[in-house]
Coordinates of C-alpha atoms in Angstrom, one line a residue:
M1 CA -25.3 -93.1 -2.5
V2 CA -26.5 -97.7 -2.4
F3 CA -26.4 -99.0 0.8
H4 CA -26.4 -103.0 1.4
T5 CA -27.3 -104.7 4.5
Y6 CA -26.2 -107.3 6.3
G7 CA -27.3 -110.0 9.6
N8 CA -29.7 -109.9 12.2
K9 CA -32.1 -106.6 11.5
T10 CA -33.1 -107.3 14.6
A11 CA -30.2 -106.9 16.3
P12 CA -28.2 -103.7 17.1
S13 CA -27.5 -101.8 13.8
L14 CA -24.4 -101.0 12.7
M15 CA -23.8 -98.1 9.8
L16 CA -19.3 -98.8 7.9
L17 CA -18.9 -95.0 5.8
P18 CA -15.3 -96.5 3.8
G19 CA -12.9 -94.2 2.9
L20 CA -12.2 -92.2 -0.1
G21 CA -10.9 -94.5 -3.4
V22 CA -11.6 -98.0 -2.0
S23 CA -15.4 -99.7 -2.5
F24 CA -17.8 -100.3 0.7
E25 CA -15.9 -103.6 -0.1
I26 CA -13.0 -103.1 1.8
F27 CA -14.9 -103.8 4.5
M28 CA -15.9 -107.6 4.5
P29 CA -14.3 -109.2 6.6
L30 CA -15.2 -106.9 9.1
I31 CA -18.5 -107.6 8.5
G32 CA -18.4 -112.3 8.5
H33 CA -16.3 -111.2 11.5
L34 CA -19.7 -108.9 13.6
Q35 CA -23.0 -109.8 11.3
Q36 CA -24.7 -112.9 13.3
D37 CA -25.0 -110.3 16.1
F38 CA -26.1 -107.0 14.1
H39 CA -28.0 -105.2 11.3
I40 CA -25.6 -103.8 9.2
I41 CA -24.8 -101.5 6.9
A42 CA -22.6 -100.9 4.5
V43 CA -22.6 -97.7 2.7
E44 CA -21.4 -97.1 -1.2
V45 CA -19.6 -93.2 -1.0
D46 CA -20.6 -91.4 -5.0
G47 CA -18.0 -91.5 -7.1
F48 CA -17.2 -95.0 -5.8
I49 CA -20.0 -97.8 -6.5
L50 CA -19.1 -100.7 -8.4
G51 CA -19.8 -101.0 -11.7
K52 CA -21.7 -98.1 -11.9
Y53 CA -20.6 -95.0 -13.1
S54 CA -21.2 -91.6 -10.2
E55 CA -19.7 -88.3 -9.2
F56 CA -18.5 -87.8 -6.0
T57 CA -20.5 -84.6 -4.5
S58 CA -19.3 -83.3 -1.5
I59 CA -19.4 -84.3 1.8
D60 CA -22.7 -82.5 3.2
D61 CA -24.2 -84.1 0.6
Q62 CA -23.0 -87.6 1.1
A63 CA -23.6 -87.5 5.2
A64 CA -28.0 -85.6 4.3
Q65 CA -28.1 -89.7 1.9
A66 CA -26.5 -91.0 4.6
N67 CA -29.1 -89.3 7.7
G68 CA -31.6 -90.0 5.2
Y69 CA -31.5 -93.4 5.2
I70 CA -31.5 -93.9 9.2
K71 CA -34.0 -91.6 9.3
D72 CA -35.9 -93.6 6.7
R73 CA -34.8 -97.1 7.9
L74 CA -34.4 -96.6 11.3
G75 CA -36.2 -94.9 12.5
G76 CA -34.1 -91.8 13.1
R77 CA -31.4 -93.6 15.1
I78 CA -28.6 -95.8 15.1
D79 CA -26.3 -97.5 17.1
Y80 CA -22.9 -98.1 16.3
A81 CA -21.5 -95.9 13.8
Y82 CA -18.6 -96.6 12.1
G83 CA -16.3 -94.4 9.5
L84 CA -12.8 -94.9 7.6
S85 CA -11.0 -92.1 6.6
V86 CA -13.7 -90.2 5.5
G87 CA -15.9 -92.1 6.0
G88 CA -15.7 -90.2 9.4
K89 CA -15.2 -87.2 8.1
I90 CA -19.1 -87.8 6.3
L91 CA -19.8 -89.1 9.6
S92 CA -17.9 -86.3 11.5
R93 CA -20.9 -84.2 9.6
M94 CA -23.9 -86.5 10.8
L95 CA -23.2 -85.8 14.2
E96 CA -23.0 -82.3 13.6
R97 CA -26.1 -81.8 11.4
D98 CA -28.3 -82.8 14.4
E99 CA -30.5 -84.3 12.2
I100 CA -30.4 -88.1 13.4
S101 CA -28.9 -90.1 17.3
V102 CA -25.8 -92.0 17.1
N103 CA -25.1 -94.2 20.3
H104 CA -21.5 -94.7 19.6
A105 CA -19.4 -93.5 17.0
I106 CA -16.0 -93.8 16.2
L107 CA -14.6 -91.2 14.1
D108 CA -11.2 -93.3 11.9
A109 CA -8.3 -91.4 11.6
A110 CA -11.1 -88.7 10.4
P111 CA -9.8 -85.2 8.6
L112 CA -11.6 -82.5 10.6
L113 CA -9.2 -80.0 10.3
P114 CA -8.9 -78.0 7.1
L115 CA -5.2 -77.0 5.3
P116 CA -4.6 -73.6 4.0
K117 CA -6.1 -72.7 0.6
W118 CA -2.3 -72.8 -1.1
L119 CA -1.6 -76.0 0.0
V120 CA -5.3 -78.1 -1.2
G121 CA -4.1 -77.9 -5.4
P122 CA -1.6 -79.6 -4.9
L123 CA -2.6 -82.5 -2.0
R124 CA -5.3 -83.5 -3.9
Y125 CA -3.4 -83.6 -7.1
Y126 CA -0.7 -85.6 -5.6
Q127 CA -3.7 -88.3 -3.6
C128 CA -5.6 -88.3 -7.2
A129 CA -1.9 -89.3 -8.8
N130 CA -1.7 -92.0 -5.5
V131 CA -4.6 -93.0 -6.4
W132 CA -3.7 -93.8 -10.4
T133 CA -0.3 -95.4 -9.5
C134 CA -2.1 -98.2 -7.1
F135 CA -5.0 -98.7 -9.9
H136 CA -2.2 -99.4 -13.0
W137 CA 0.3 -101.4 -10.5
T138 CA 0.6 -104.8 -11.7
G139 CA 1.1 -107.9 -9.3
F140 CA 5.0 -107.7 -9.4
W141 CA 4.1 -104.7 -6.7
K142 CA 2.2 -107.1 -4.4
F143 CA 5.8 -109.2 -4.9
L144 CA 7.9 -106.6 -4.0
F145 CA 6.1 -105.2 -1.2
R146 CA 4.5 -109.0 0.5
S147 CA 2.2 -106.9 2.6
H148 CA -1.3 -108.0 2.9
Y149 CA -2.8 -104.0 3.8
F150 CA -0.5 -103.3 0.5
A151 CA -2.4 -105.8 -1.5
V152 CA -6.0 -104.9 -0.5
L153 CA -5.4 -101.4 -0.7
L154 CA -3.8 -101.9 -4.6
D155 CA -6.7 -104.1 -5.2
E156 CA -9.2 -101.6 -4.1
C157 CA -8.1 -99.1 -6.4
R158 CA -8.4 -101.1 -9.7
K159 CA -11.6 -102.1 -8.2
V160 CA -13.2 -98.9 -8.0
W161 CA -10.9 -96.5 -10.3
P162 CA -13.2 -96.9 -13.2
Y163 CA -16.7 -95.4 -12.2
G164 CA -15.4 -92.1 -10.6
R165 CA -11.9 -91.1 -12.4
G166 CA -10.0 -88.8 -11.2
Q167 CA -12.3 -86.7 -11.1
A168 CA -14.5 -87.6 -7.8
V169 CA -11.2 -88.1 -5.9
L170 CA -10.4 -84.7 -7.3
D171 CA -13.9 -83.8 -5.8
G172 CA -13.5 -85.2 -3.3
Y173 CA -10.1 -84.1 -1.8
K174 CA -11.0 -80.8 -2.3
D175 CA -14.6 -80.8 -0.1
I176 CA -12.3 -82.9 2.2
Y177 CA -9.0 -80.7 2.5
T178 CA -11.6 -77.0 2.3
N179 CA -14.2 -78.1 5.8
R180 CA -13.8 -77.9 9.3
L181 CA -15.3 -79.6 11.8
E182 CA -17.5 -77.0 14.4
S183 CA -19.5 -79.2 16.4
V184 CA -20.4 -83.0 17.2
K185 CA -23.3 -84.6 19.0
C186 CA -23.1 -88.1 19.9
T187 CA -23.8 -90.0 23.2
D188 CA -20.3 -91.5 22.8
I189 CA -17.2 -90.5 20.2
H190 CA -13.9 -92.6 19.3
F191 CA -10.9 -91.5 17.8
W192 CA -9.0 -94.3 16.1
Y193 CA -5.7 -93.0 14.8
G194 CA -1.7 -95.4 13.9
T195 CA 1.0 -93.9 15.2
K196 CA 2.8 -93.9 11.3
E197 CA -0.1 -91.4 10.5
A198 CA 0.3 -89.4 14.0
F199 CA 1.8 -86.3 11.9
V200 CA -1.4 -86.0 10.2
A201 CA -4.2 -87.5 12.6
K202 CA -3.5 -86.2 15.9
P203 CA -3.8 -82.7 14.7
Q204 CA -8.0 -84.2 14.3
A205 CA -8.0 -85.5 17.9
Q206 CA -7.0 -83.2 20.1
H207 CA -9.7 -80.6 17.7
L208 CA -12.4 -83.1 18.3
Q209 CA -11.8 -83.6 22.4
E210 CA -11.7 -79.7 22.0
L211 CA -15.1 -79.9 20.7
D212 CA -16.3 -83.0 22.9
S213 CA -14.5 -83.4 26.3
D214 CA -15.6 -87.0 26.5
A215 CA -13.7 -88.3 23.2
H216 CA -11.4 -91.3 22.9
V217 CA -8.7 -91.3 21.6
E218 CA -6.3 -94.3 21.2
I219 CA -3.5 -94.5 19.3
F220 CA -2.5 -97.8 17.6
Q221 CA 0.7 -99.3 18.0
G222 CA 2.3 -99.9 14.4
M223 CA -0.5 -99.2 12.5
N224 CA -1.1 -96.8 9.5
H225 CA -3.6 -95.7 7.5
G226 CA -6.4 -98.1 8.1
Q227 CA -4.2 -100.5 8.2
L228 CA -5.8 -101.7 11.4
L229 CA -9.8 -102.1 9.5
I230 CA -7.1 -103.4 6.7
D231 CA -4.9 -106.5 9.5
R232 CA -6.9 -106.5 12.4
P233 CA -10.6 -106.5 11.2
E234 CA -11.2 -109.4 14.7
E235 CA -9.7 -106.3 16.4
I236 CA -12.2 -103.8 15.4
A237 CA -15.1 -106.7 15.8
L238 CA -13.9 -107.1 19.7
R239 CA -13.9 -103.9 20.1
I240 CA -17.4 -103.3 19.1
R241 CA -18.9 -106.5 20.7
Q242 CA -17.2 -105.0 23.5
M243 CA -19.4 -101.0 23.2
D244 CA -22.3 -102.6 23.1
A245 CA -21.8 -105.2 26.4
V246 CA -20.8 -102.1 27.8
N247 CA -24.2 -100.7 26.8
R248 CA -26.6 -103.8 27.3
S249 CA -24.8 -104.4 30.8
A250 CA -26.1 -100.3 31.7
E251 CA -29.8 -100.7 30.6
R252 CA -29.8 -103.4 32.5
N253 CA -28.9 -101.6 34.9
S254 CA -31.2 -98.6 33.9
A255 CA -34.2 -101.0 33.8
G256 CA -32.8 -102.9 36.9
D257 CA -33.4 -99.1 39.1
R258 CA -36.3 -98.4 37.6
L259 CA -38.5 -102.0 39.2
A260 CA -36.8 -100.9 42.3
L261 CA -38.7 -98.0 41.9
C262 CA -42.2 -98.9 40.8
N263 CA -41.4 -101.9 43.6
P264 CA -40.0 -100.8 47.1
E265 CA -39.6 -102.7 49.2

């Protein structure tokens, strides 16, 4: 893994974990909205590191590396973490390992459940074909679809494919589809997904709520997989700011209560 930092190091910390087949640069618009008020750590997942050949190891290894960074650089505690798709899977495993403290976690359409064994092989090759196709598509497809969402996905596939190629995609999806989230440790956890991906994402959200009845599930109308981040990063930024505002207000109230106890009338 490679970790890129942005923003104010004295501000609340925010870790961003991208999905499989895309680079950390998919977060750049979101980083632009938040870097003045947050200490941001954007992660490059092994197998999809720009400019360097690497191999995808496992979800567990990626989670261990991210937890190690938080322990070594942030004192074992991070304020906010946002994982997109497979990044959310990695984040869920970080929480499951219970080695660090995460105050607020956002799992954006994270795959938390395994698939039937007979389906794993065909589906991982299908996903690999998807990424390969995106890499080889030309500007004609952007013109045909005329969608910012598809244009960004095409660009991302083109950027990362040369450095891990099909093997990274195959290894990544195999690990994703064969692991089940068994527990979760987090003060405040959110699961997001769009209505266009509900068939796949809804069971993941329900499983999370079985593990943590306080988990917040939000469904975004008309959104596809990863589309909220790509097309509306300002909305994600607003939601993270709102979480931070609520957290700061709670901290002030708690401090006021402690002061009142120390100075009774």
